[in-house]
Amino acid sequence: MTTPQTSSDELTASIEIDAAPAQVWALLADLPRMSEWSDQVVRTWVVGGEVKQGARMINLNQQGWKRWPTNAKVVRFTPHSDLAFRVTENRTIWSFQLEPLDGGARTKVTHRREAPDGISGLSKGLTKVALGGMDAFAHELTTGMGRTLERVKAAAEG
């Protein structure tokens, strides 16, 4: 079961998975597969194909019939432990942090969206006009983060 939390600029969800961190990492670090896990991601392209620190990617996102592209850069890449990317358009950082449990037989995954530099005014305006407003969209994102983790869990444990 996921544990979602929401604050003004930080969203989190966590789950415990009956698989080793290396197994979970293999799923999450394969960013082109993100559309398999996330409700919002339609497709992810990694420029140059290799996911690593500094890699750039283009995402196509959706909400219902609405679709929009974003650009991102991998800002943290510690195998089996921490993967994070910053979205250029809104300045948010999305991450997956893996913590070994039971001597490494299981993994706690925390999925987080942070906004250490705030969310861009343009993004706030577009969210208000096109995505239901900041509070509603944050709730939708947090719910989606929980579903993302549930899907990763099912794949890792399957």
C-alpha angles and dihedrals in degrees: 000000000000124000110214124195130181133195129163097280104004125072123181141177128178137193139176116231127197093228135086119266091250091059093048092044091054089059098043098042090055090085095179086066092059091103088065090060107029128070090207103046116085095173141346125205119193110208106237090009099255120109107216142122108308095016115145125219141184120217131195109208133188145197110185107307093344117100132181137170126234133187122220142176128211104243100173126032117168109155115241090003121052136012121172137165132188119224109222098209099055102018093233123143118220118196147173116208118191123203121187116234131191094018093312098309091111135031135217110209122197116194112198141180113198132180105196091162094039125253115291117259090235091055092047091050094048091046090053094048103036110017105045100267133292099285096046092044092048089052090049091049093049091049089049092049089056091051090048090056092046090054093047089049092051092049094046094047096039 
